[in-house]
Amino acid sequence: MNKMTWSPVLLGTGVLIALMGLALGGGGIWLILLGGSWYYLLAGLGFLLTAYLLVTASPAALWVFALVVAGTLIWALWEVGLDWWPLGARGGVVFLLGLFLLTPWVRRALRAGPTDAAARDVPTRVSAFRGAGLPLSAILGLSLVAAVISWFTDYRTIEGTAPETRVQVPPDALGVPPGEWHAYGRTAYGQRYSPLNQITPANVGNLQVAWTYRTGDLRGQPGDPVETTFQVTPLKIGNRLFLCTPHQNVIALDATTGQQIWRYEPRVRGELALQHLTCRGVSYYPGPGVTAAAPAAPAAPQVAQAQPQSQPVPDLPVAATSSTQVAQDCTAKLFMPTADGRLIAINPENGAVCASFGGGTGQINLWRNMPNVKPGAYYSTSPPVVARGLIIVGGTVLDNVSTNEQSGVIRAFDVNTGALVWNWDSGNPDATTPIAPNETYVPNSPNSWSISSVDEELGMIYVPLGNQPPDQWGGNRSANVDRFSSSVVALDIATGQLRWVFQTVHHDLWDYDVPSQPSLINLTIGGQNVPALVQPTKQGELYVLDRRTGQPALPVTEKPAPQGAAQGDRTAPTQPVSALSYDPPPLKESDMWGATLFDQLACRIAFKQLRYEGRYTPPSLQGTLVYPGNFGVFNWGSIAVDPQRQIAFTTPTYLAFVSQLVPRQDDKTLYVQGKERPKGSLPALNENFGAPFAVKLYAFTSPLGIPCQAPPWGYVAAADLTNGNLIWKHKNGTTRDASPVPLPLPLGVPNLGGPIMTAGGVAFLSGTIDYYVRAYDVTNGRQLWEDRLPAGGQATPMTYTGEDGRQYLLVVAGGHGSLGTKAGDYVIAYALPK
C-alpha cells in the first residue's frame, strides 16, 4: 500500500485554520456561558472541520467552508443588515480565507479522486466553478454583492436642509465689530458665530495659507503632564491677535501678516501638582466706556457656619517684565491665569504688566483663602469672564485624586484694582460677600473648569459646574453638593447671588460634569421670543432653557434610571432628558466591533462581563460600561449657534468607557497604578484618597486598541433650536492618523475642539483626531474643503478681517496629550487669494 503524501500548502493552511477554529470555538464557548451569540462556536467547529479536510486533501473542505461563509453572511445580515463596516468586520476574514481556498495552490493540492500517492497524477482537479469549488465560489459571489450594496447604504446619515435667515441680527451685536473676536466664543454670548460672509460655499475651496507662525512652545519640558495641550482660541482686537501657549506665554501678532509684536513670559513656578497644562485663551477688558462694577449688595441672611482656619498662601513668582516691558498703568487689559494660581493683568499695547492691578504687582493670588493648598492643584485652564467692570474667575481642581481638594469657588475681582468684590461657593451658596482674610472656602465643592457666558442686559453670568471629587462615588456628598453638581447656575453679576440653577445630571456618578460653555441666543419658540441658553453636555443632551428663569424652553422629561449603587452610595431614581438629545441608542452585543472576528469576539465577551443597563448604569466592582463615556458627546469645545437661522452646528462624539470601583484599605497604596505612593509625588489619578473606592477608568477597546463599539464615532450635525429636531447628520473624519497604517478610512472619528459658523453659510472645524481643518455647508452639512495640518488641531478656530479687507480663518495646530495626536506649535491663517 502506498503511503499518504502531505501537501505543504494544505498542511500549513490547515494548521492556520485550525488555530483560528480553536480561538473561535474556545471564545465561543465562553461567550455562550455569558449568554451571548452561538455563532462563534459554530464557526469555530466549521473552521476545525475545514482544517481536517484540508490536511487530508479532501475537496469536501470547500463544501464545509462554503457553509461557514453562508452561515456568516446570513448571521451578519441578520445582526447588522447592509451596514458596511459592521458587515465587513464580521465577514472579512472568512471571505479572504474563502478566496485563498479557491486559489490554484490549494485547488491543485486537493484530489477529486483517490487519495493515495499512486493516484496523485490522476487528471481530476478541483475547479472553482464546478464540483466542490462551485458552492464556495457562489457564496463568495453573493457575499461580494452584499458588500458592494452595503457601500451605498447608510443607516446613520440624516439628510436635510437648514432654514435660511429667520431673524435679522445686527453684525455688531454686543458691541463687537464684525471683523473682530473679543472673547473665547467671540462675544460674551459664547455663540462661536461670526457675521463675516466673504467666505461662502461657492469660494471656500479656494482658501490658501496666508501665513504661519510658530510659538516655539512644545510639550515635553520637565514636569509636563501627559495632558499638555495647545487648545487656545486667539482673540482679535484692532489689527492684533492675542493668544497664549501651553506654558502660558502670552503673544501678540499682527493679524494681517502673522508677525510677532510682543511676547510675555510669566515665569510659572516648577514642581506643580498638575494633571493638565493648557491655556484655552486670554480675556480682554477694553477700558473706558464699560460700566463700572456696581457695589456689592448686602448678602442674604445666612446660617452661621464654622470655617476651617486659613492655610498659608504659597509664595508665587513676581509678574515678569523685561527691559522693554516695564510695569505700568493700563487702560485696556488682557488677563492671563497661570498654572501656579495667579491672574496677571497685561497691557495689550506692549505686553507690559499692569502695575495698578493687584496692589502694584500686576497680579492677584488665586490661592488666597483656598483650603488644601498644593500649588498646581488648582488654576484656571479656561479664560475668565469680563463683565461690568469685573473679572470673574473659576478654576479646575485635581480630578479623582482625593477627597481633600480645593474649593470650586467662583470669584469676582475689580477689573482695575484686583480687589475681591464677591465670591460664590457652591458649598456655601448664600454667602457671597468677600470672605474674611482668616477664613477659607469650602473644600471639595463643585468647581467650574470650563467657560462661562454673560448676559449683561439681564445682569447674569451663566456658569457650568463640575463634580466634587471623586466622580464615581458620592456617598458623602452634602445637600449643597448634590444640588449644584453637574449643573449650570445663573449668578447675579453685581453680587454673585444665585438667580437660578438647572441640574443636568442628578447625583452624578459618571463624570458627566458640564464641560461646555453655554451659548446664549434669542429664539422664536411657539411664536414667542425667548431669551434662551443652550447647554451641551457630555451625555449628549442639549438643554434649551429660558435664561431669565432656568426653566426649559424645549421640554425636559425625567426618565427612570438604573439603580443599585455601590455600598454606601445611592443613585437618583430619574434623570433629565431633553427634547433635543444626541443620546445614542443603548449598546447591544451585536454593536460590538473589531478589525477582525477575533477582536470582535473579545469585545463581545468583555461586553457580557460588564454591568450595563443603559445610560446611567452605576459604577460597580465588576466594572460598568459607561456609554456615552466621560470623554463626552460634547466637551469643552461646545457647539456653534447661528442667531439668524436659529440653528446649532454640533460635533457629537461617541466612545464607550469602563468604570470599575476598587475597594481601598488605606490612603497610601496605589490600587490603580500598582505601587505605593512616593512622598511628595505628583497626583495619582483615580486613586480617590479618602474615599472607600479607587476607580479604574479606561476606554472600551479591543485587544488591538480599536473601539469596541461599531463606528461611526464622530459626526457633524445641525439641529433646529426652536423645536429640537435634527436637520442633518453626517459622519466626519478618517482613521489616517489613528491607525498603524495611515489609511484614510472614512469611519467618522472622535472630535475634541469646537466648531465655528459664519454668516457666509460655512462652518469650520479642526478638532478631529485626523490632522485636518474642514469646511462645511451649514445648509446641508456637505463637506466643502479640507486642508492637511502639521499637527493635531484640538482647538476651536476663529475668523476675522485683516487690514487688507480679507476674511481670515485662523487655526491652531498643537495636538493633545491624552488623545495622542501629534504635538505642534503652529498658528495658521487662511484666506482667499488676493
Coordinates of C-alpha atoms in Angstrom, one line a residue, residues 264-603:
Y264 CA 5.2 87.9 27.6
E265 CA 6.5 85.0 29.8
P266 CA 5.0 84.8 33.2
R267 CA 7.7 82.6 34.9
V268 CA 5.4 79.9 36.1
R269 CA 7.0 78.1 39.1
G270 CA 8.1 74.4 38.8
E271 CA 7.2 71.3 40.7
L272 CA 3.5 71.7 40.4
A273 CA 0.9 69.0 41.1
L274 CA -0.5 69.3 37.5
Q275 CA -2.9 67.0 35.7
H276 CA -3.4 69.4 32.9
L277 CA -1.3 72.1 31.4
T278 CA -3.1 74.3 29.0
C279 CA -4.4 77.7 28.2
R280 CA -7.6 78.0 26.2
G281 CA -7.4 81.7 25.9
V282 CA -6.9 85.1 27.4
S283 CA -9.6 87.6 28.4
Y284 CA -10.0 91.2 27.3
Y285 CA -11.1 94.4 29.0
P286 CA -11.5 97.3 26.6
G287 CA -11.2 100.1 29.2
P288 CA -13.3 103.3 29.3
G289 CA -16.8 103.1 28.1
V290 CA -17.6 100.0 30.0
T291 CA -19.9 100.4 33.0
A292 CA -18.0 100.1 36.3
A293 CA -18.9 97.4 38.7
A294 CA -21.8 98.2 41.0
P295 CA -21.1 97.9 44.7
A296 CA -22.0 94.5 46.1
A297 CA -25.5 94.4 47.6
P298 CA -25.8 93.0 51.2
A299 CA -25.7 89.3 51.3
A300 CA -28.8 87.4 52.1
P301 CA -29.2 86.1 55.6
Q302 CA -27.1 83.0 56.1
V303 CA -26.8 80.2 58.6
A304 CA -23.7 80.5 60.7
Q305 CA -21.1 78.0 59.6
A306 CA -17.7 77.1 61.0
Q307 CA -14.9 77.8 58.7
P308 CA -11.6 76.0 58.6
Q309 CA -8.6 78.1 59.5
S310 CA -6.8 79.7 56.6
Q311 CA -3.7 77.9 55.3
P312 CA -0.5 79.6 54.3
V313 CA -0.7 81.1 50.8
P314 CA 2.2 79.9 48.6
D315 CA 4.8 82.4 47.6
L316 CA 4.4 83.0 43.9
P317 CA 6.8 84.4 41.3
V318 CA 6.8 88.1 40.7
A319 CA 5.0 89.0 37.5
A320 CA 7.8 89.0 34.9
T321 CA 8.8 92.1 33.0
S322 CA 11.6 92.8 30.6
S323 CA 13.6 95.9 29.8
T324 CA 11.1 96.9 27.1
Q325 CA 8.1 95.8 29.1
V326 CA 8.1 97.7 32.3
A327 CA 5.1 97.6 34.7
Q328 CA 2.7 100.5 34.0
D329 CA -0.8 101.6 34.4
C330 CA -3.2 100.3 31.7
T331 CA -6.4 101.4 30.2
A332 CA -7.3 98.3 28.3
K333 CA -6.1 94.9 29.8
L334 CA -5.6 91.3 28.9
F335 CA -6.0 88.8 31.7
M336 CA -3.9 85.6 31.9
P337 CA -4.5 82.8 34.6
T338 CA -1.4 80.8 35.3
A339 CA -0.8 77.2 36.4
D340 CA 0.7 78.3 39.7
G341 CA -2.5 80.1 40.7
R342 CA -2.1 83.7 39.6
L343 CA -4.2 86.1 37.5
I344 CA -2.0 88.6 35.7
A345 CA -3.1 91.8 34.0
I346 CA -1.2 92.7 30.8
N347 CA -1.2 95.8 28.7
P348 CA -2.3 94.7 25.2
E349 CA -0.3 97.6 23.6
N350 CA 3.1 96.3 24.6
G351 CA 2.9 93.2 26.8
A352 CA 3.8 95.1 30.0
V353 CA 2.4 94.1 33.4
C354 CA -0.4 96.5 34.6
A355 CA 1.0 97.9 37.8
S356 CA -2.2 99.3 39.1
F357 CA -3.8 95.8 39.2
G358 CA -3.2 93.7 42.4
G359 CA -1.9 96.5 44.6
G360 CA 1.0 97.4 42.4
T361 CA 2.1 93.9 41.5
G362 CA 0.1 93.4 38.3
Q363 CA -1.3 90.1 39.6
I364 CA -3.6 88.6 42.2
N365 CA -3.0 85.3 44.0
L366 CA -5.9 82.9 43.4
W367 CA -4.7 80.7 46.3
R368 CA -5.8 83.3 48.8
N369 CA -8.4 81.8 51.2
M370 CA -8.1 78.4 49.5
P371 CA -8.2 75.2 51.5
N372 CA -5.7 72.3 50.9
V373 CA -3.0 74.4 49.4
K374 CA -1.0 72.5 46.8
P375 CA 0.5 74.6 44.0
G376 CA -0.7 73.3 40.6
A377 CA -3.7 71.5 42.1
Y378 CA -5.9 74.5 41.3
Y379 CA -5.9 77.0 38.5
S380 CA -8.0 78.3 35.6
T381 CA -7.4 76.4 32.4
S382 CA -10.1 78.5 30.7
P383 CA -10.3 82.2 30.2
P384 CA -12.1 84.2 32.9
V385 CA -15.1 86.4 32.1
V386 CA -15.1 90.2 31.9
A387 CA -18.4 91.9 32.6
R388 CA -19.5 95.2 34.2
G389 CA -16.0 96.1 35.4
L390 CA -15.4 92.7 36.9
I391 CA -13.1 89.8 36.1
I392 CA -14.9 86.6 37.1
V393 CA -12.8 83.5 37.7
G394 CA -13.4 79.8 38.2
G395 CA -10.9 77.0 38.2
T396 CA -10.1 73.3 37.8
V397 CA -9.2 71.1 40.8
L398 CA -7.4 67.8 40.7
D399 CA -9.7 65.1 39.4
N400 CA -10.2 61.9 41.3
V401 CA -7.1 62.2 43.4
S402 CA -8.6 62.7 46.9
T403 CA -11.5 64.0 48.9
N404 CA -9.3 66.8 50.3
E405 CA -9.1 69.2 47.3
Q406 CA -9.5 72.9 46.8
S407 CA -12.8 74.8 46.6
G408 CA -14.7 75.3 43.4
V409 CA -15.5 78.9 44.4
I410 CA -16.3 81.5 41.7
R411 CA -14.8 84.9 42.4
A412 CA -15.3 88.4 41.0
F413 CA -12.5 90.9 41.2
D414 CA -12.5 94.6 40.3
V415 CA -11.1 94.8 36.8
N416 CA -8.9 97.8 37.6
T417 CA -7.6 97.1 41.1
G418 CA -8.0 93.3 41.6
A419 CA -9.9 93.8 44.8
L420 CA -12.3 90.9 45.6
V421 CA -15.9 92.1 45.1
W422 CA -17.8 88.8 45.7
N423 CA -17.4 85.1 46.0
W424 CA -19.9 82.3 45.3
D425 CA -19.0 78.9 46.7
S426 CA -21.4 76.1 45.9
G427 CA -20.6 74.6 49.2
N428 CA -21.9 77.7 51.0
P429 CA -24.0 79.3 48.3
D430 CA -25.8 82.0 50.3
A431 CA -22.7 83.8 51.5
T432 CA -21.3 86.0 48.6
T433 CA -19.8 88.9 50.4
P434 CA -16.0 88.8 50.3
I435 CA -14.6 86.2 52.7
A436 CA -12.6 87.2 55.7
P437 CA -8.8 87.1 55.5
N438 CA -8.5 84.3 58.1
E439 CA -11.2 82.0 56.6
T440 CA -11.1 79.5 53.7
Y441 CA -13.7 78.4 51.2
V442 CA -15.5 75.1 51.5
P443 CA -13.1 72.3 50.4
N444 CA -14.1 70.0 47.6
S445 CA -17.1 72.0 46.4
P446 CA -18.1 71.5 42.8
N447 CA -15.9 73.6 40.5
S448 CA -16.2 75.3 37.1
W449 CA -13.2 74.5 34.9
S450 CA -14.9 75.5 31.6
I451 CA -16.0 78.8 30.2
S452 CA -18.9 80.9 31.4
S453 CA -21.2 83.2 29.4
V454 CA -22.7 86.5 30.2
D455 CA -25.9 88.5 29.5
E456 CA -25.1 92.0 30.8
E457 CA -28.6 93.2 30.0
L458 CA -30.2 90.7 32.3
G459 CA -27.3 91.1 34.7
M460 CA -26.4 87.4 34.9
I461 CA -23.3 85.2 34.4
Y462 CA -24.0 81.5 33.5
V463 CA -21.5 79.1 35.0
P464 CA -21.2 75.4 34.0
L465 CA -20.3 73.3 37.1
G466 CA -18.5 70.0 37.6
N467 CA -18.4 67.5 40.4
Q468 CA -17.0 67.1 43.8
P469 CA -14.1 64.5 43.7
P470 CA -14.4 61.6 43.4
D471 CA -16.6 61.5 40.3
Q472 CA -17.7 57.8 40.6
W473 CA -18.7 57.6 44.3
G474 CA -20.9 60.1 46.1
G475 CA -21.8 58.6 49.4
N476 CA -20.5 61.5 51.4
R477 CA -21.9 64.4 49.3
S478 CA -23.7 67.2 51.2
A479 CA -27.1 68.6 50.2
N480 CA -25.4 71.6 48.5
V481 CA -23.1 69.3 46.6
D482 CA -26.0 67.2 45.3
R483 CA -27.9 70.4 44.4
F484 CA -25.1 72.0 42.3
S485 CA -23.0 69.2 40.9
S486 CA -23.2 68.8 37.1
S487 CA -25.4 71.9 36.7
V488 CA -25.5 75.3 35.1
V489 CA -26.0 78.2 37.5
A490 CA -27.0 81.8 36.9
L491 CA -25.4 84.3 39.2
D492 CA -26.1 88.0 39.6
I493 CA -23.1 89.8 38.1
A494 CA -23.1 92.6 40.6
T495 CA -23.4 90.5 43.8
G496 CA -22.8 86.8 43.0
Q497 CA -26.1 85.8 44.4
L498 CA -27.7 82.7 42.9
R499 CA -30.5 83.6 40.5
W500 CA -31.3 80.0 39.4
V501 CA -29.8 76.5 38.9
F502 CA -30.6 73.8 36.4
Q503 CA -29.1 70.3 37.1
T504 CA -28.2 68.3 34.0
V505 CA -27.5 65.0 36.0
H506 CA -28.8 64.1 39.4
H507 CA -26.2 62.6 41.8
D508 CA -23.7 62.3 39.0
L509 CA -21.6 59.1 39.3
W510 CA -20.3 59.1 35.7
D511 CA -18.1 62.2 35.4
Y512 CA -20.8 63.9 33.4
D513 CA -19.7 67.3 34.6
V514 CA -20.9 70.2 32.5
P515 CA -17.9 70.8 30.2
S516 CA -19.1 73.3 27.6
Q517 CA -19.6 77.0 27.6
P518 CA -23.4 77.8 27.4
S519 CA -24.4 79.5 24.2
L520 CA -26.9 82.4 24.6
I521 CA -29.3 83.0 21.7
N522 CA -32.7 84.6 21.3
L523 CA -35.2 82.0 19.8
T524 CA -38.7 82.1 18.5
I525 CA -40.5 79.2 20.1
G526 CA -44.2 78.8 19.8
G527 CA -44.5 82.3 18.4
Q528 CA -42.8 83.8 21.4
N529 CA -39.4 85.4 21.6
V530 CA -37.4 83.5 24.2
P531 CA -34.0 84.7 25.6
A532 CA -32.5 81.2 25.6
L533 CA -29.4 79.4 26.9
V534 CA -28.3 76.2 25.1
Q535 CA -26.2 73.9 27.3
P536 CA -24.4 71.0 25.7
T537 CA -23.5 68.0 28.0
K538 CA -21.2 65.0 28.0
Q539 CA -24.1 62.6 28.0
G540 CA -25.4 64.1 24.7
E541 CA -28.3 66.4 25.9
L542 CA -28.7 69.9 24.6
Y543 CA -30.8 71.7 27.2
V544 CA -32.6 74.7 25.8
L545 CA -33.5 76.9 28.8
D546 CA -35.1 80.3 29.3
R547 CA -32.0 82.1 30.5
R548 CA -34.2 84.5 32.6
T549 CA -35.5 81.7 34.8
G550 CA -33.7 78.5 34.1
Q551 CA -36.9 76.8 33.0
P552 CA -36.9 74.6 30.0
A553 CA -37.8 76.3 26.7
L554 CA -37.8 72.9 25.0
P555 CA -39.3 70.1 27.0
V556 CA -37.2 68.2 29.6
T557 CA -38.6 64.9 30.8
E558 CA -37.5 62.9 33.9
K559 CA -37.0 59.3 32.9
P560 CA -36.3 56.3 35.2
A561 CA -32.6 55.4 35.6
P562 CA -30.9 52.1 36.6
Q563 CA -30.5 51.6 40.3
G564 CA -28.0 49.7 42.5
A565 CA -25.1 51.9 43.5
A566 CA -22.0 50.7 45.4
Q567 CA -22.1 50.2 49.1
G568 CA -22.6 53.5 51.0
D569 CA -23.9 55.3 47.9
R570 CA -27.2 55.8 46.1
T571 CA -28.5 56.6 42.6
A572 CA -31.1 59.1 41.6
P573 CA -34.4 57.4 40.6
T574 CA -34.7 59.5 37.4
Q575 CA -32.5 61.6 35.1
P576 CA -33.5 64.6 32.9
V577 CA -33.7 64.1 29.1
S578 CA -34.1 67.0 26.7
A579 CA -36.3 67.2 23.7
L580 CA -33.0 67.9 21.8
S581 CA -30.9 64.9 22.6
Y582 CA -27.9 63.3 20.9
D583 CA -28.0 60.3 23.3
P584 CA -27.3 57.2 21.2
P585 CA -29.4 54.0 21.4
P586 CA -28.2 51.6 24.2
L587 CA -25.4 49.3 23.1
K588 CA -26.2 45.6 22.3
E589 CA -23.9 42.7 21.9
S590 CA -24.4 43.0 18.1
D591 CA -23.0 46.5 18.3
M592 CA -19.6 45.2 19.2
W593 CA -16.9 45.7 16.6
G594 CA -13.3 44.9 15.7
A595 CA -11.0 44.8 12.8
T596 CA -11.5 41.0 12.7
L597 CA -13.8 38.3 14.0
F598 CA -11.3 37.6 16.8
D599 CA -11.1 41.0 18.5
Q600 CA -14.8 41.4 17.9
L601 CA -15.3 38.2 19.9
A602 CA -13.1 39.6 22.6
C603 CA -15.2 42.7 22.7

